[in-house]
Short mmCIF file of C-alpha atoms in Angstrom, two decimals:
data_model
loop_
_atom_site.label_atom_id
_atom_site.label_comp_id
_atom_site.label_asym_id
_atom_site.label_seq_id
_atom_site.Cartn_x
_atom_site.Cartn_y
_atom_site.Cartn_z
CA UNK A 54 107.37 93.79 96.52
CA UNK A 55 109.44 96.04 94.37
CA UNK A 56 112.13 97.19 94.85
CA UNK A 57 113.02 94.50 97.50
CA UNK A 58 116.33 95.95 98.61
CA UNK A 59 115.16 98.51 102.00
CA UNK A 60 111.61 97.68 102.00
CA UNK A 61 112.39 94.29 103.46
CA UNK A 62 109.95 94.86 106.43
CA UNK A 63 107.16 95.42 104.50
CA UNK A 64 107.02 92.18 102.89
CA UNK A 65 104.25 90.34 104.60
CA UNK A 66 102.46 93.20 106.13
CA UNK A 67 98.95 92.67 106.86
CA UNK A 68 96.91 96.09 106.70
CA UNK A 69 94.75 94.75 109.04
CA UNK A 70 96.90 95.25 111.50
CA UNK A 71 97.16 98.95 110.86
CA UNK A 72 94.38 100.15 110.98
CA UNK A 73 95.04 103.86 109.42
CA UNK A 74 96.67 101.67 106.34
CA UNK A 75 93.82 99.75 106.23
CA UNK A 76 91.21 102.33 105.95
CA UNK A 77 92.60 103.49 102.71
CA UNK A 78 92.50 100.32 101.12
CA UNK A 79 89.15 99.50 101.99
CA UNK A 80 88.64 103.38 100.70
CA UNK A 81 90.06 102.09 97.26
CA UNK A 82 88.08 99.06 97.09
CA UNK A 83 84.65 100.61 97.81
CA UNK A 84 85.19 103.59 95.52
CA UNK A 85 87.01 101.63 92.60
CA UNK A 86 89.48 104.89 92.39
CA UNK A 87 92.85 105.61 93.13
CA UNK A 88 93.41 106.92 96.58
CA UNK A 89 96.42 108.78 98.08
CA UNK A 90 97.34 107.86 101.54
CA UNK A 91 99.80 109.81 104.02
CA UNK A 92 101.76 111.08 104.34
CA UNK A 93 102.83 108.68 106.80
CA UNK A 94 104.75 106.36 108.63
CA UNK A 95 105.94 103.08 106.96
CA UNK A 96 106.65 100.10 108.50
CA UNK A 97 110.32 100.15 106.18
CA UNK A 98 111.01 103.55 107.74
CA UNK A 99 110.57 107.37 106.63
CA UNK A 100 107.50 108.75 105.57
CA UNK A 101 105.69 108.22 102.47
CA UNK A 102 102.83 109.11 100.37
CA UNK A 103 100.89 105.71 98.90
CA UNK A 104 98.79 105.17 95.76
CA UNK A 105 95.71 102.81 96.23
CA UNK A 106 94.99 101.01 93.25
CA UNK A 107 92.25 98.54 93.59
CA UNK A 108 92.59 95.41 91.28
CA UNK A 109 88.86 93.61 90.14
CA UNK A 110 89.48 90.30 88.18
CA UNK A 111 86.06 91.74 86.07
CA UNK A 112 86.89 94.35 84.46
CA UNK A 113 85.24 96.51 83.09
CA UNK A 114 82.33 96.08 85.74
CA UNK A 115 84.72 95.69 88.66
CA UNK A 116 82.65 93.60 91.18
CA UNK A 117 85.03 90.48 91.79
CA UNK A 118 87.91 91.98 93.80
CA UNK A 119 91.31 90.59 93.59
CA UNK A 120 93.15 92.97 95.45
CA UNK A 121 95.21 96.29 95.50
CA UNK A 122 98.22 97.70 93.93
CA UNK A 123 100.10 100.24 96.27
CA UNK A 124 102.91 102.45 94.59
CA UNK A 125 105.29 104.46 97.68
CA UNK A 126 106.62 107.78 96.74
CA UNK A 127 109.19 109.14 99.16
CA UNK A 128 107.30 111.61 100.73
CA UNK A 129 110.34 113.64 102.20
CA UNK A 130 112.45 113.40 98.82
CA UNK A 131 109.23 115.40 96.73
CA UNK A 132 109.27 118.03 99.68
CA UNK A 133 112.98 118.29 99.28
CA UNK A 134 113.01 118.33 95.60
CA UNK A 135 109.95 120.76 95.46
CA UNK A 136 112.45 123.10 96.89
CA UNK A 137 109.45 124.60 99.57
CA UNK A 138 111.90 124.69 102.71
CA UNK A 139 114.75 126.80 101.01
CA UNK A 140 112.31 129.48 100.47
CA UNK A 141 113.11 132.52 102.48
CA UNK A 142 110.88 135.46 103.40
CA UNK A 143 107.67 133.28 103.95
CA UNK A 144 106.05 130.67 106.07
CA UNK A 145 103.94 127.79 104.35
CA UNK A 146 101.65 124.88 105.87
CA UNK A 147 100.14 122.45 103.54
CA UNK A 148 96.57 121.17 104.27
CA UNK A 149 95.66 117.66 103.41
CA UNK A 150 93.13 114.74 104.36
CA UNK A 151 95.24 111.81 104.86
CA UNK A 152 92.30 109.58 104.82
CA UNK A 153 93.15 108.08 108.59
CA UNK A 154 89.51 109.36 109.44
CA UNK A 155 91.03 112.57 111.47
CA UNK A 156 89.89 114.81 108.56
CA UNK A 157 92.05 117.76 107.15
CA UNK A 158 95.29 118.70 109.22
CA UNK A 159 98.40 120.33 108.10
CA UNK A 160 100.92 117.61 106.78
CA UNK A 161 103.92 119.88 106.70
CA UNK A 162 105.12 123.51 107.52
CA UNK A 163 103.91 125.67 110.44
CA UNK A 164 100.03 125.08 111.35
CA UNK A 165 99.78 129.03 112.60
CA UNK A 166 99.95 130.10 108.70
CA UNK A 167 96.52 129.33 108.90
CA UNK A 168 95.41 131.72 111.14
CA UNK A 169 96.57 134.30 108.48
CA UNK A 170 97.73 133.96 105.15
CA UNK A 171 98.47 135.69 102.03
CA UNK A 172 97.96 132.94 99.30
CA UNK A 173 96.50 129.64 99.33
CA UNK A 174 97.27 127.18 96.10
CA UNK A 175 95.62 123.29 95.41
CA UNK A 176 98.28 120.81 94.43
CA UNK A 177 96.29 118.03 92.43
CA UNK A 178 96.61 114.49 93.16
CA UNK A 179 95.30 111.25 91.30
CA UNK A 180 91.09 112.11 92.45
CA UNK A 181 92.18 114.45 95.30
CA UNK A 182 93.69 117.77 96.35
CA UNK A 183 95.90 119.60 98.60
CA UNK A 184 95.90 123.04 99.76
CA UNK A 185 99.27 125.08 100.33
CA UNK A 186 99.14 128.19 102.22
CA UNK A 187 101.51 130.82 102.24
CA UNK A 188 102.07 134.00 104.58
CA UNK A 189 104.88 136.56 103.37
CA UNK A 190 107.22 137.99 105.53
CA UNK A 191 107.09 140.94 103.53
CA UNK A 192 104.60 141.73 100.70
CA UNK A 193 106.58 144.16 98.63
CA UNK A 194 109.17 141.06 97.79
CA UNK A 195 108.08 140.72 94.71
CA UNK A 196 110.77 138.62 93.77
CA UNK A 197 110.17 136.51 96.38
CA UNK A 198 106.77 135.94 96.26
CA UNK A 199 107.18 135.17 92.37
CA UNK A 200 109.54 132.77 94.03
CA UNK A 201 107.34 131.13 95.46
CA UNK A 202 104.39 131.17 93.12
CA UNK A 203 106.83 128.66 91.08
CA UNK A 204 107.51 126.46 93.88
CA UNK A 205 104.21 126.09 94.29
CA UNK A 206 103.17 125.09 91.00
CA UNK A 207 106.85 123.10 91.07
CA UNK A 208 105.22 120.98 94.25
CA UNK A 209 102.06 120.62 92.47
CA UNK A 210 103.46 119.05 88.76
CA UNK A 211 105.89 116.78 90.62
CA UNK A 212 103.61 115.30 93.12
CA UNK A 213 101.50 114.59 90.38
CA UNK A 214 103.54 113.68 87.74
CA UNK A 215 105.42 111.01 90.11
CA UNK A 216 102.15 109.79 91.40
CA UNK A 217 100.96 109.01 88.14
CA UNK A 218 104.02 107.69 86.26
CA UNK A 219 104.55 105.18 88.76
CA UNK A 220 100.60 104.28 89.01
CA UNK A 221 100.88 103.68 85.37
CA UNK A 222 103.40 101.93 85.34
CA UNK A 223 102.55 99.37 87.22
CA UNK A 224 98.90 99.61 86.03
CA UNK A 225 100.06 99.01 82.56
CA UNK A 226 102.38 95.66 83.36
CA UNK A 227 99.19 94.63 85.44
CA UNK A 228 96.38 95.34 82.54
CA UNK A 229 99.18 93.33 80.36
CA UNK A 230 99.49 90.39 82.70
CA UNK A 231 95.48 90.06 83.48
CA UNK A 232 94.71 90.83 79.65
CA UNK A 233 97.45 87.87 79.15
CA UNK A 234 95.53 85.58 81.66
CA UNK A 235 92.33 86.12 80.32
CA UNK A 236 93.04 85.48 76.29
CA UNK A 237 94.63 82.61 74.40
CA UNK A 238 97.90 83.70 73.46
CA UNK A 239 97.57 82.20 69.41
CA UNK A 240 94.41 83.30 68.53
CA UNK A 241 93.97 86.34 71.01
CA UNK A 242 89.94 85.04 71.56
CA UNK A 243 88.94 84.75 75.51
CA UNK A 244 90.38 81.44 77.19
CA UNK A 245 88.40 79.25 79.50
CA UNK A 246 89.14 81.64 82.25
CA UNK A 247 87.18 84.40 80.48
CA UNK A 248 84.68 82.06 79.32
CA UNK A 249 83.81 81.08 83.05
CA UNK A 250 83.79 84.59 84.12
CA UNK A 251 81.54 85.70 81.42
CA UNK A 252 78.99 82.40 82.02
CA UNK A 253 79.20 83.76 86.16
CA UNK A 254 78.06 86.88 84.87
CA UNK A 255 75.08 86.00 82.82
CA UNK A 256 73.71 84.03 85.96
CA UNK A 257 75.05 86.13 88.96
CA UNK A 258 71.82 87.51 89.92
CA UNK A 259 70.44 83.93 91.18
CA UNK A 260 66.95 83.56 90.09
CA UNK A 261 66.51 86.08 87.93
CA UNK A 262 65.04 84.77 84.35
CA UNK A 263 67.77 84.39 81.71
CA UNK A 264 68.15 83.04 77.94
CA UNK A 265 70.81 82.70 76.50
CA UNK A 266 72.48 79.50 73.95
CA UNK A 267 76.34 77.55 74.25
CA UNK A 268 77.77 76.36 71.11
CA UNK A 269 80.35 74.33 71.24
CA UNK A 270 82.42 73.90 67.65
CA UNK A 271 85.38 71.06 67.41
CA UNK A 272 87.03 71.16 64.57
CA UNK A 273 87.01 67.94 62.35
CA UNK A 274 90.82 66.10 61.75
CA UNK A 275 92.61 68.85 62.88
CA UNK A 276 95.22 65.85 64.43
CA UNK A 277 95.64 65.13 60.77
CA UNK A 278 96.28 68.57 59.63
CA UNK A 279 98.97 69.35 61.93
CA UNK A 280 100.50 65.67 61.18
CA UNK A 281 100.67 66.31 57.13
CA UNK A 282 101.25 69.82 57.38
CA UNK A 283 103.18 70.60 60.28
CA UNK A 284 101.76 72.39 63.44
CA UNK A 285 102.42 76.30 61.55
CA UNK A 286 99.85 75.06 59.54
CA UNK A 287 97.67 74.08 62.66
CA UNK A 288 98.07 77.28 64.24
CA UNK A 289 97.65 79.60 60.76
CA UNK A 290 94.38 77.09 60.74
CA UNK A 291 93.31 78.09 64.19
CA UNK A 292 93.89 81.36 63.66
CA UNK A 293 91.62 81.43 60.56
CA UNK A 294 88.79 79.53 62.34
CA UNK A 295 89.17 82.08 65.11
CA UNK A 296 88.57 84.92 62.24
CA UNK A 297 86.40 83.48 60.26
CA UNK A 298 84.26 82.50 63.64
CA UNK A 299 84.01 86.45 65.12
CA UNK A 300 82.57 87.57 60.99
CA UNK A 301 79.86 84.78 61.79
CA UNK A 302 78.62 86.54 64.65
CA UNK A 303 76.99 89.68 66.34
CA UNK A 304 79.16 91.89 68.41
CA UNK A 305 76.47 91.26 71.26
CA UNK A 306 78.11 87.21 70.95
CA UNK A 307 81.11 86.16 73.22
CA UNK A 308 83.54 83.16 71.48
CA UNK A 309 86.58 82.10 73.70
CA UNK A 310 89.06 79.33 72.51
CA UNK A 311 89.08 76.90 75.65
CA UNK A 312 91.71 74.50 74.04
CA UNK A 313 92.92 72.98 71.13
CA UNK A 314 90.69 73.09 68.43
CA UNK A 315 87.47 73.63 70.45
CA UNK A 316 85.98 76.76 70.66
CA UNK A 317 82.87 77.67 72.90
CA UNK A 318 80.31 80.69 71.67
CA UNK A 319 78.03 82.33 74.10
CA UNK A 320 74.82 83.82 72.23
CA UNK A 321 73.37 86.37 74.02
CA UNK A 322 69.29 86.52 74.47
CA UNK A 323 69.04 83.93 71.68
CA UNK A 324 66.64 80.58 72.66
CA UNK A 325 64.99 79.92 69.79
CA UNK A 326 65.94 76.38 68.19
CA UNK A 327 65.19 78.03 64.29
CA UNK A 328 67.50 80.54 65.15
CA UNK A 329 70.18 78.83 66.82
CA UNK A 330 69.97 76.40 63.72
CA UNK A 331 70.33 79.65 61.50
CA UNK A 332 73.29 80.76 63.34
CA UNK A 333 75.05 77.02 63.05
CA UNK A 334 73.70 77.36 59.37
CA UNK A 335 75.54 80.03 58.49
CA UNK A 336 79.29 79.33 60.80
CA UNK A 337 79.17 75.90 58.38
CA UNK A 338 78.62 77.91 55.19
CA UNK A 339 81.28 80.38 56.03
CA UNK A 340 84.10 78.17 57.03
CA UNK A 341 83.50 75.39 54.96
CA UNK A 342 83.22 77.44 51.59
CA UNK A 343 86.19 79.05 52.50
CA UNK A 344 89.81 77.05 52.48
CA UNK A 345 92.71 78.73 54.09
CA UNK A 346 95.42 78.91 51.49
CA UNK A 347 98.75 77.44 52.98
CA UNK A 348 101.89 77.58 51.04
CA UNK A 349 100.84 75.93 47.42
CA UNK A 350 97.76 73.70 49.88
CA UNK A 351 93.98 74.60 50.18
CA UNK A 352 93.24 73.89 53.29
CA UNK A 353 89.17 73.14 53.59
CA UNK A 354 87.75 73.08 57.08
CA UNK A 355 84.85 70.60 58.41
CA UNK A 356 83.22 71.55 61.97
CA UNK A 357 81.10 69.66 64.47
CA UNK A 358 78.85 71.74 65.93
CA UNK A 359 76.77 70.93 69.56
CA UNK A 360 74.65 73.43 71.33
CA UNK A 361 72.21 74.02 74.62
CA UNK A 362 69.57 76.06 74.82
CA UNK A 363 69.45 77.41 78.74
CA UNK A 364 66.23 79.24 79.70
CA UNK A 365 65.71 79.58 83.00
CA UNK A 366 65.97 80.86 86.43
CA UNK A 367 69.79 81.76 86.99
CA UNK A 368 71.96 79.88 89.07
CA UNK A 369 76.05 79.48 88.95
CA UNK A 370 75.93 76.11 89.89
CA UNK A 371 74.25 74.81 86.64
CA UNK A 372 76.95 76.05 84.36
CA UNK A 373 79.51 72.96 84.24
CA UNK A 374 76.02 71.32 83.20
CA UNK A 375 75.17 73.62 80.55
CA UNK A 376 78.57 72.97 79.29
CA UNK A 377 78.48 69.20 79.43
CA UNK A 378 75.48 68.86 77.16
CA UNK A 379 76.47 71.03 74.44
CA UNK A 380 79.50 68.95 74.69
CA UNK A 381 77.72 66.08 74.54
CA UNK A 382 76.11 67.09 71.32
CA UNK A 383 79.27 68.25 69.54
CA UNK A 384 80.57 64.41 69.80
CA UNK A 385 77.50 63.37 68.76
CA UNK A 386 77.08 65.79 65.08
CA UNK A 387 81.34 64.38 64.91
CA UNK A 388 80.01 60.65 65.31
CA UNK A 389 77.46 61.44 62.79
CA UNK A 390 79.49 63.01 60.43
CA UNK A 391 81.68 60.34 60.25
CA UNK A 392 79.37 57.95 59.63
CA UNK A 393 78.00 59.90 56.99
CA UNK A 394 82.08 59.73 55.57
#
């Protein structure tokens, strides 16, 4: 809750409990959209109008929701400010569908404008619309009516304006924050909390066919890099892995960093063995011809590389197992390897 200070009352509110609150959310969720609710009552006191912004932890296919943002505009400040009640020579009622399941009503101003009117004008919201009727005392005013032409269009920019540069606002800080969750900070690749969400994806629909291959690359003596050369070198190391890794590999492929110096590469509709083998092939070539240069030190990389081949009916429950072999393997190509040394 933000700010705290006066909306003390609302903290801990369950829409449930209100059911023409509630609506709207559920509005917001099923429609993925921003909707406008109210103007209405809040539980802080006055009226308000409130932004809906659903929140899906999947984006961009928004199936997996989190929850929902909700920004309050002072609904009685933007009247005042608008300027619509110091008007003289004319009678306005603005139309609206608060989305409480009552349909279209008038929200403000004298409901018997309707009956007959002079001027109607939409004020446009974030994916709705209002309508503002006018009826003029007397039609020669031409000053008056020009008047009001402005107030109209007044109501309509700052209504929409305010609406959207608090939306983004918090949008924006709440993009940063889930982008933030979702990627390793150092090398800006997917963490383990992408990862997961990515492998859920590939085997949502439960037994459906799917193909697909998990690499999992550990970098060899990385301990001993960071020990000689100091952990800047570690990181400028990881960062060049992380690099040289995403040139290796089609933009179709997903690579996340899930910790230290192990990364884990998703490759999409690919369950041949020759072609996985190609695919390791060519990550070995490319990083291990290729030394990061550190200070007046060529740093050469060495990678063990383990890898499952899933084809099969789809099923969430059988990814921590898809995982645990191709880590299984990796340790096994690093026990060979060092043998080999």
């Amino acid at each position: 809750m933000y700010p705290l200070k006066g909306n003390e009352k609302a903290v801990g509110l369950d829409f449930r409990t209100v059911p023409a609150q509630y609506k709207t959310v559920q509005m917001a969720r099923e429609t993925k959209q921003v909707v406008i609710a109210g103007p209405l009552e809040l539980v802080q006191g006055g009226r308000g109008l409130i932004a809906r912004y659903p929140i899906f932890t999947d984006l961009p296919y928004n199936n997996n929701y989190w929850g929902g943002l909700s920004v309050v505009i002072n609904y009685d400040r933007l009247i005042e400010t608008s300027g619509l009640h110091q008007l003289q020579g004319v009678e306005v009622a603005i139309v609206a569908d608060t989305h409480d399941g009552m349909g279209e009503r008038v929200i403000e101003g004298d409901a018997s404008v309707l009956t007959q009117f002079d001027m109607s004008y939409p004020i446009y919201l974030p994916n709705d619309a209002w309508t503002l009727f006018a009826r003029y005392q007397n039609l020669s005013d031409i000053e008056s009516i020009s008047r009001f032409r402005h107030v109209f269009v007044s109501l309509g920019i700052v209504t929409f304006v305010a609406g959207y540069i608090l939306m983004m606002f918090f949008i924006s800080n709440y993009l940063r924050a889930h982008n933030l969750s979702l990627h390793d900070e150092l090398t800006q690749l997917p963490n383990r909390r992408y990862l997961f969400s990515e492998l859920n994806l590939l085997m949502a629909r439960k037994g459906a066919w799917v193909e697909f291959t998990v690499l999992n690359i550990d970098l060899n003596k990385f301990k001993e890099i960071n020990d000689s050369l100091g952990h800047e070198a570690g990181d400028q190391v990881l960062k060049h892995m992380a690099l040289s890794l995403q040139k290796c590999l089609r933009t179709t492929d997903f690579i996340s960093r899930v910790g230290g110096d192990e990364f884990i590469i998703v490759l999409r509709r690919t369950s041949k063995k020759e072609d996985v083998e190609l695919i390791i092939r060519k990550i070995h070539l490319f990083l291990e011809s290729r030394p990061l240069h550190w200070n007046n030190d060529k740093i050469w990389l060495s990678l063990s590389i383990g890898f499952h081949i899933f084809k099969g009916k789809a099923d969430p429950k059988l990814i921590q197992e898809i995982l645990s072999i191709a880590d299984k393997k990796m340790y096994e190509d690093k026990t060979l390897k060092h043998t080999e040394l």
